[in-house]
mmCIF file of C-alpha atoms in Angstrom:
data_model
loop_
_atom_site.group_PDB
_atom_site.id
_atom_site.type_symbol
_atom_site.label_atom_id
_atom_site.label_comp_id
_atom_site.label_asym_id
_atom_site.label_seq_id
_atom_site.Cartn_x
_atom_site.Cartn_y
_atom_site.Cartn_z
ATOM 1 C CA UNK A 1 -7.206 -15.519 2.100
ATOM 2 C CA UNK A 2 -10.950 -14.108 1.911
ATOM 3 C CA UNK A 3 -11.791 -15.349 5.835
ATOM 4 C CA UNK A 4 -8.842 -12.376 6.509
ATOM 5 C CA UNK A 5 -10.610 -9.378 8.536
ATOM 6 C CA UNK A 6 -9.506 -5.637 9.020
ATOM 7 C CA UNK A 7 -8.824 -7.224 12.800
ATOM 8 C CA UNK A 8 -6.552 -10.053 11.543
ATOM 9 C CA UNK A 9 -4.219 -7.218 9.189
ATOM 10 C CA UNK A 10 -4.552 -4.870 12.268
ATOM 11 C CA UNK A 11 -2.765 -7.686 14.474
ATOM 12 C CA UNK A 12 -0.436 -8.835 11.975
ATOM 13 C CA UNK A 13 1.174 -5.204 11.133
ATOM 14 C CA UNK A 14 0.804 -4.899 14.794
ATOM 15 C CA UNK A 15 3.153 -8.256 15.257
ATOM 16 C CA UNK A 16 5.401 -7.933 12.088
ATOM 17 C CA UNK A 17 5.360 -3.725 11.282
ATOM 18 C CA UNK A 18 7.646 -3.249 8.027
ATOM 19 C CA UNK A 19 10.272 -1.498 8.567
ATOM 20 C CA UNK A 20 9.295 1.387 6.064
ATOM 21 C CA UNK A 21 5.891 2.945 7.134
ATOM 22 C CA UNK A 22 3.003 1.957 5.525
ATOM 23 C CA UNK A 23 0.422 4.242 3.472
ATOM 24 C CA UNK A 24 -1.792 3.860 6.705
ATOM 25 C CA UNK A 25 0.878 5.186 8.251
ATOM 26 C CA UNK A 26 1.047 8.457 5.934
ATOM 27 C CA UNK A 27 -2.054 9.420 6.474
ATOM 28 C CA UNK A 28 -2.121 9.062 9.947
ATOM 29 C CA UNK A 29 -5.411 6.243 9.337
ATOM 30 C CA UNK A 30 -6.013 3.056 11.129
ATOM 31 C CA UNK A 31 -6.380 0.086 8.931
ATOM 32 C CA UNK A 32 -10.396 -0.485 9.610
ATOM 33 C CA UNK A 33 -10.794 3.248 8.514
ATOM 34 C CA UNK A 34 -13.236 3.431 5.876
ATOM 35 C CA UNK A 35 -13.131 5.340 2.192
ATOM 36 C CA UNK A 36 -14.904 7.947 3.472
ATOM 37 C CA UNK A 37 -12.874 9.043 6.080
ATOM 38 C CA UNK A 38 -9.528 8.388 4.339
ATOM 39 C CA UNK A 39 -10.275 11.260 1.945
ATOM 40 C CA UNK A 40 -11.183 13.409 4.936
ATOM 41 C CA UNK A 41 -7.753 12.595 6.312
ATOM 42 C CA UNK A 42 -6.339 13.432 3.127
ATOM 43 C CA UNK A 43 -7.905 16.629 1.758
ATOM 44 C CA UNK A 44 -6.862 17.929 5.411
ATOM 45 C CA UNK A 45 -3.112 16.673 5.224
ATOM 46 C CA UNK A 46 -3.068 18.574 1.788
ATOM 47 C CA UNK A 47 -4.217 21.809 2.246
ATOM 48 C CA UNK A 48 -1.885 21.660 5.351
ATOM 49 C CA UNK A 49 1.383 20.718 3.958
ATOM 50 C CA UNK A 50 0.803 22.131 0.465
ATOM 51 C CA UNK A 51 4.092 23.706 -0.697
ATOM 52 C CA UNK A 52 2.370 27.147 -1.654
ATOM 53 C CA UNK A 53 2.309 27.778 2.364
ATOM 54 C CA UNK A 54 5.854 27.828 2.244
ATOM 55 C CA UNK A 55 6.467 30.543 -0.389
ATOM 56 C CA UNK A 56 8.981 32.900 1.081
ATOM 57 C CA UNK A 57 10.593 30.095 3.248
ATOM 58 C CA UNK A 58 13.774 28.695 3.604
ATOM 59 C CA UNK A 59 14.511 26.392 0.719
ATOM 60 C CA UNK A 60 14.619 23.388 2.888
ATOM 61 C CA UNK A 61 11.382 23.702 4.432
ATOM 62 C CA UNK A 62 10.205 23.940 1.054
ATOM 63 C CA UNK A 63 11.476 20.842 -0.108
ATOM 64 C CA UNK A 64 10.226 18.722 2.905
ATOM 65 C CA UNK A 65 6.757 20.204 2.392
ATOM 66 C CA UNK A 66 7.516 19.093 -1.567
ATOM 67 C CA UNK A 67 8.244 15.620 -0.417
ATOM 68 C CA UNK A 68 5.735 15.665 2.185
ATOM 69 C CA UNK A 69 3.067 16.401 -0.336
ATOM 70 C CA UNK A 70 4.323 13.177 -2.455
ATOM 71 C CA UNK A 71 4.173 10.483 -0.091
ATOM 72 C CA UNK A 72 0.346 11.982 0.574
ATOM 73 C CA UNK A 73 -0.443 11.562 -2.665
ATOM 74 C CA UNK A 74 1.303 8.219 -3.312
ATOM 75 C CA UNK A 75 -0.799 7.104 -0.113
ATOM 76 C CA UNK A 76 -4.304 8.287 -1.369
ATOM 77 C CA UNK A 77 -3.084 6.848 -4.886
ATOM 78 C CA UNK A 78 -3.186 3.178 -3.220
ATOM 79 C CA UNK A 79 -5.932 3.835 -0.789
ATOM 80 C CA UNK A 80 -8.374 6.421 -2.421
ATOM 81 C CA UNK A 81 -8.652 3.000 -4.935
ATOM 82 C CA UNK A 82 -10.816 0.554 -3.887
ATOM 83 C CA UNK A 83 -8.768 -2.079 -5.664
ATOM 84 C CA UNK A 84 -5.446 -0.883 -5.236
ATOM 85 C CA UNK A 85 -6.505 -1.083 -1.462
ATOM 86 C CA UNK A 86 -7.320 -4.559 -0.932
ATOM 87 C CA UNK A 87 -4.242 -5.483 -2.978
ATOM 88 C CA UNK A 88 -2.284 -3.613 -0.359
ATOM 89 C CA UNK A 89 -3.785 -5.237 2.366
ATOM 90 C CA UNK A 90 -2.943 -8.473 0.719
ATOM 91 C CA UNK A 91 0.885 -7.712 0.123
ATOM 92 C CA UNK A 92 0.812 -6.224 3.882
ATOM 93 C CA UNK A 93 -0.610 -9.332 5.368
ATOM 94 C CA UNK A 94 1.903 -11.548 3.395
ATOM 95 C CA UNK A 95 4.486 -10.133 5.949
ATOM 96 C CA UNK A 96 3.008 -12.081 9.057
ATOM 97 C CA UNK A 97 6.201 -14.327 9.758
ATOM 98 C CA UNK A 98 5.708 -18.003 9.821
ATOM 99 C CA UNK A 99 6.541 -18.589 13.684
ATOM 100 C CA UNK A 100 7.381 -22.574 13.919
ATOM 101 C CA UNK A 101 6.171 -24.830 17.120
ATOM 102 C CA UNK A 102 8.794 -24.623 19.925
ATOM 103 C CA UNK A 103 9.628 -28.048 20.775
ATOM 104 C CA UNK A 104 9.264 -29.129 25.041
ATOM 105 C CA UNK A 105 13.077 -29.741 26.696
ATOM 106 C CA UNK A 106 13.678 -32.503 28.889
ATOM 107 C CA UNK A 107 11.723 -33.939 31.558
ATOM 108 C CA UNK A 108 13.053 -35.010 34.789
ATOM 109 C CA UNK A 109 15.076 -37.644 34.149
ATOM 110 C CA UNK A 110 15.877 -37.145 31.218
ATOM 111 C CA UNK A 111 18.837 -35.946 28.777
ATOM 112 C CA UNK A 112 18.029 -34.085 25.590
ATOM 113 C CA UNK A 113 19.011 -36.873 23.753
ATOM 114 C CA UNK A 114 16.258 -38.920 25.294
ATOM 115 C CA UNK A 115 13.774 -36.331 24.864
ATOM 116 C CA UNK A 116 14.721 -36.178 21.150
ATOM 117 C CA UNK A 117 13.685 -39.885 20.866
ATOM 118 C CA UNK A 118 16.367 -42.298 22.013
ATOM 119 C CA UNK A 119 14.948 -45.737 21.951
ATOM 120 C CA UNK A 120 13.787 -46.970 25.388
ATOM 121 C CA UNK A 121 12.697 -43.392 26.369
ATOM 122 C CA UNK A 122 9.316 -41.622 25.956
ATOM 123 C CA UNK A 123 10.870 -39.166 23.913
ATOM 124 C CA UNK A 124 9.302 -39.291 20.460
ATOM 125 C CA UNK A 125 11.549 -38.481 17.003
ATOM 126 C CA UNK A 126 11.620 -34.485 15.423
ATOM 127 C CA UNK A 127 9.281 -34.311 12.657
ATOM 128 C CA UNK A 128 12.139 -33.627 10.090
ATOM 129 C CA UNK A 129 12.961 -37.310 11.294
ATOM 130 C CA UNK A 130 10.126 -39.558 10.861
ATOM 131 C CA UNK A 131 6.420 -38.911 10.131
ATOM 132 C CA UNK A 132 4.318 -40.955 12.649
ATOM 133 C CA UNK A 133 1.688 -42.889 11.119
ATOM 134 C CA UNK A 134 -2.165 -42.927 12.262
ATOM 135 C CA UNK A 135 -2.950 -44.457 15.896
ATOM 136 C CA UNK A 136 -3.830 -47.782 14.366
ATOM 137 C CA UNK A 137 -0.136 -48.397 13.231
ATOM 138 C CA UNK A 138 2.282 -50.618 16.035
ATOM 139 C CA UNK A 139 4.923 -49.875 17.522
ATOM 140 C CA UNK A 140 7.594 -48.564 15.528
ATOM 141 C CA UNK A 141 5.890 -48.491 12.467
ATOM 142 C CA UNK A 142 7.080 -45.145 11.077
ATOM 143 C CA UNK A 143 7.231 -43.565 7.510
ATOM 144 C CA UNK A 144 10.175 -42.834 5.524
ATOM 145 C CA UNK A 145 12.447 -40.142 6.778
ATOM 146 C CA UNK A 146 11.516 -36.954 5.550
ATOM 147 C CA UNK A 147 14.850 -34.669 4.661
ATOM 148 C CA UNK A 148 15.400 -31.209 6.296
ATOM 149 C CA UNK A 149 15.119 -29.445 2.762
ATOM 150 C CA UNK A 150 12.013 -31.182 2.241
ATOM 151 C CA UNK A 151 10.599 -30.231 5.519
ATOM 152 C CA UNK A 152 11.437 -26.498 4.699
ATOM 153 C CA UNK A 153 9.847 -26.537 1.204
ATOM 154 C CA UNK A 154 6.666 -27.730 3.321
ATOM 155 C CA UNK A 155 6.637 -24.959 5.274
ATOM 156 C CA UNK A 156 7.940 -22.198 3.900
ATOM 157 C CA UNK A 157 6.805 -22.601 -0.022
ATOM 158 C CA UNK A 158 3.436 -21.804 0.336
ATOM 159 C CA UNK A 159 4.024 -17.957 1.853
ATOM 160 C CA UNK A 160 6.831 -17.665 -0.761
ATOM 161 C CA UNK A 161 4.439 -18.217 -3.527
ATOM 162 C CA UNK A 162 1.473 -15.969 -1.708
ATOM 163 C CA UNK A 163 4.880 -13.020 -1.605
ATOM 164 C CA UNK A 164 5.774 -13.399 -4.961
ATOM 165 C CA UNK A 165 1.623 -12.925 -5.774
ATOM 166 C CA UNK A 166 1.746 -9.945 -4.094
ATOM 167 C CA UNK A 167 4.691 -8.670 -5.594
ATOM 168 C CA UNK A 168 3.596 -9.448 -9.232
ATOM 169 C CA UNK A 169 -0.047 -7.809 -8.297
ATOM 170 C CA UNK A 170 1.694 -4.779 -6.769
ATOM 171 C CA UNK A 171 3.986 -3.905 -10.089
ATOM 172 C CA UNK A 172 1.111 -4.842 -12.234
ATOM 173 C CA UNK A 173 -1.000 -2.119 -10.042
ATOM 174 C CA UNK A 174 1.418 0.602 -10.093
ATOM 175 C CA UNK A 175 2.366 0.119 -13.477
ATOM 176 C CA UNK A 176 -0.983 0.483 -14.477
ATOM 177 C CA UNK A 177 -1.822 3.415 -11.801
ATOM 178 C CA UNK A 178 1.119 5.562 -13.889
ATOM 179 C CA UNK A 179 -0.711 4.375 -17.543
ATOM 180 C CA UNK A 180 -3.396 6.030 -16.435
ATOM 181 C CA UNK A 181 -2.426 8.595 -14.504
ATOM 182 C CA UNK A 182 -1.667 10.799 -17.231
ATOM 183 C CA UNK A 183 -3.866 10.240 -19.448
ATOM 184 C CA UNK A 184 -6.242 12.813 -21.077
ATOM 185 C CA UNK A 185 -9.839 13.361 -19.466
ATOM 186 C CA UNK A 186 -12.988 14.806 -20.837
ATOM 187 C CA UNK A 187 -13.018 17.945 -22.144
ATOM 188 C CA UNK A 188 -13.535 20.360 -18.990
ATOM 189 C CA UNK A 189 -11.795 23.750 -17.869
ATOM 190 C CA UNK A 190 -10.722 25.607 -14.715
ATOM 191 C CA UNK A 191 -10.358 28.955 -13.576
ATOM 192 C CA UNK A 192 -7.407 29.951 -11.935
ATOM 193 C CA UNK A 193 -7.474 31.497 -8.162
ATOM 194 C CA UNK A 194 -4.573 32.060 -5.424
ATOM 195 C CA UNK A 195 -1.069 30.053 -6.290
ATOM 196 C CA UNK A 196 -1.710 27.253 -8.232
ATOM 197 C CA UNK A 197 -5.556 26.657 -6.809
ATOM 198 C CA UNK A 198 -7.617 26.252 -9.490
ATOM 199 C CA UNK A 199 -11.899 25.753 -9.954
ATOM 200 C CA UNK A 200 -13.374 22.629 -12.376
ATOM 201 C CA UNK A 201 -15.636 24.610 -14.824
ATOM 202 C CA UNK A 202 -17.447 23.892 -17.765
ATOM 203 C CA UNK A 203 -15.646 25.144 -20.861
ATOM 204 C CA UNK A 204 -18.571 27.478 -22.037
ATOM 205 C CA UNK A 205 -18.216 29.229 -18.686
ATOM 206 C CA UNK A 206 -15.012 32.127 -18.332
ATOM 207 C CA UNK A 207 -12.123 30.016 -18.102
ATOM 208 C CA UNK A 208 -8.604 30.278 -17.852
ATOM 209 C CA UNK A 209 -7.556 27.079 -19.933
ATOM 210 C CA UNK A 210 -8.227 23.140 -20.750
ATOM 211 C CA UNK A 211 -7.689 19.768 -18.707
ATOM 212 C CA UNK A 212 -5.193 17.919 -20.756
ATOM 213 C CA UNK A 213 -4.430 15.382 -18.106
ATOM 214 C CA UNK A 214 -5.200 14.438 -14.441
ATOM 215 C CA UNK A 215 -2.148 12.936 -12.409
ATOM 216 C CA UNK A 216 -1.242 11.835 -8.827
ATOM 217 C CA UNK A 217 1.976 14.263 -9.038
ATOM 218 C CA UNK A 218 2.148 17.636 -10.602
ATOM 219 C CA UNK A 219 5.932 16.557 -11.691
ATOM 220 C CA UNK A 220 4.020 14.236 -14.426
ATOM 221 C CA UNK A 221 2.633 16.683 -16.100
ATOM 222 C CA UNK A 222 3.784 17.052 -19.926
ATOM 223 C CA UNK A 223 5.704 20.169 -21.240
ATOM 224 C CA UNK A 224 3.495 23.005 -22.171
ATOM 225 C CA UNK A 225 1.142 22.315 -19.397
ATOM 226 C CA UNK A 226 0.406 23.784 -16.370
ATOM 227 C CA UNK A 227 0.220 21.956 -13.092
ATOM 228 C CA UNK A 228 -2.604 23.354 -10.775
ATOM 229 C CA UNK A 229 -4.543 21.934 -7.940
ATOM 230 C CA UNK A 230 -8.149 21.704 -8.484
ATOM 231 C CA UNK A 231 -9.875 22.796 -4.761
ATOM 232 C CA UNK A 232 -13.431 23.305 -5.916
ATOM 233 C CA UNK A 233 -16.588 22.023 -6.020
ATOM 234 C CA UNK A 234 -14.817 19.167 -4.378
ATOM 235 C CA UNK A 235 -11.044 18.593 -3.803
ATOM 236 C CA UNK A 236 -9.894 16.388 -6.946
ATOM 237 C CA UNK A 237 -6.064 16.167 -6.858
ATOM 238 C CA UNK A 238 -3.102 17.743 -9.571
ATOM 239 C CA UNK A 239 -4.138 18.840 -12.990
ATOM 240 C CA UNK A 240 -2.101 19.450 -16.056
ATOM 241 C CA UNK A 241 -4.111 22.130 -18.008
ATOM 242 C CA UNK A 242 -3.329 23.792 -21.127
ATOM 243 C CA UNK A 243 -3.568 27.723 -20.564
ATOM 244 C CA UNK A 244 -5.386 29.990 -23.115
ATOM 245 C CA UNK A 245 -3.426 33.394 -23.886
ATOM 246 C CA UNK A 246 -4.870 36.055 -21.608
ATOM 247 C CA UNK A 247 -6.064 38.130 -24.237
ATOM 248 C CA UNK A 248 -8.182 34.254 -25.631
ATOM 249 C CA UNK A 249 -9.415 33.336 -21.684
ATOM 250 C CA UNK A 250 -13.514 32.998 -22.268
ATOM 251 C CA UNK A 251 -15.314 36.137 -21.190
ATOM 252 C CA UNK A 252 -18.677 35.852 -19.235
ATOM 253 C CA UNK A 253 -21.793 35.431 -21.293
ATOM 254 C CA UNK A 254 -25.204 36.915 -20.883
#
């Protein structure tokens, strides 16, 4: 699995695309693009579709710039994460489909029972038949048949087992991403500016209220908590902060 390149997953999604889009596809990415330019993608796709822009809207349009919003985030979840990444790449290239040899039809001459190996022709037996020994054997010295359920175990256990790997590293991922999604952070503070935009400040500095928790969703945060969007110095995702009473907010020192 480790001689697999960004080409070789490119071709294979290209051959076998699932039939849901992939996070790649979310962002609007190609599959060589690097960290970098992922969270370009992203901070762009989320000040765009951010549900504040549609205050005063139509409920609908709301609610598909709600669950637009989502699927960004559940994209940068996996990709923003250097690990959660390649184990994405590896469930994604698990979906190349085994394609089996085509077997040649008859020659001239020939009937397709010939060509499937009937003595005195040159036709030579299906593998599920016989296994042919090396070229020092003689004529006709063949293995054991091999059954048809055999045969399939052959071929098709080995991507079974590298699916159900991916499966079990997927749920183990996820299941860990949402441990830690909400949990608590060190001890910083934001100030609060349009909608739910927020700044990252230090807690000595005026401030509006505490970090309790950073999350992938704002509908994880915990009652009592505030969900706001932290823009500033750099864009860092949903917050869950604990608001001070206006009357306790930190004044400005000096």
């Amino acid at each position: 699995m480790g001689s697999w390149t960004r080409f070789d997953l490119r071709w294979t999604l290209t051959m076998s695309r699932p039939s849901e889009p992939t996070h790649y596809d979310t962002l609007g990415v190609s599959f060589t693009a690097d960290s970098a330019e992922i969270r370009r993608v992203y901070r762009q796709l989320v000040r765009r579709h951010h549900p504040d822009l549609t205050a005063g809207r139509p409920e609908p349009e709301r609610r598909r710039a709600e669950a637009r919003i989502r699927e960004l985030n559940r994209a940068w979840a996996v990709l923003g994460d250097a690990a959660a990444r390649r184990d994405y790449d590896r469930e994604l290239r698990s979906l190349e489909p085994l394609r089996e040899p085509v077997g040649e039809g008859p020659r001239p001459g020939q009937t397709p029972e010939s060509a499937a190996g009937d003595p005195g022709t040159h036709g030579s037996p299906p593998l599920s038949d016989t296994v042919r020994r090396g070229s020092d054997s003689g004529p006709g010295d063949v293995a054991p048949a091999l059954s048809p359920a055999f045969v399939r175990v052959l071929l098709w256990g080995p991507v079974v087992l590298i699916v159900a790997l991916g499966v079990a590293l997927l749920v183990f991922t996820a299941y860990a991403g949402h441990e830690g999604a909400g949990s608590e952070t060190a001890a910083s503070c934001v100030l609060r500016g349009e909608g739910r935009e927020a700044v990252r400040v230090d807690c000595d500095e005026p401030n509006d209220g505490t970090v309790a928790a950073e999350v992938v969703d704002s509908s994880q945060c915990a009652p009592g908590t505030t969900p706001l969007i932290i823009t500033e110095p750099v864009f860092d995702g949903w917050v869950c902060v604990e608001l001070l009473p206006t009357d306790a907010q930190v004044p400005a020192t000096g």
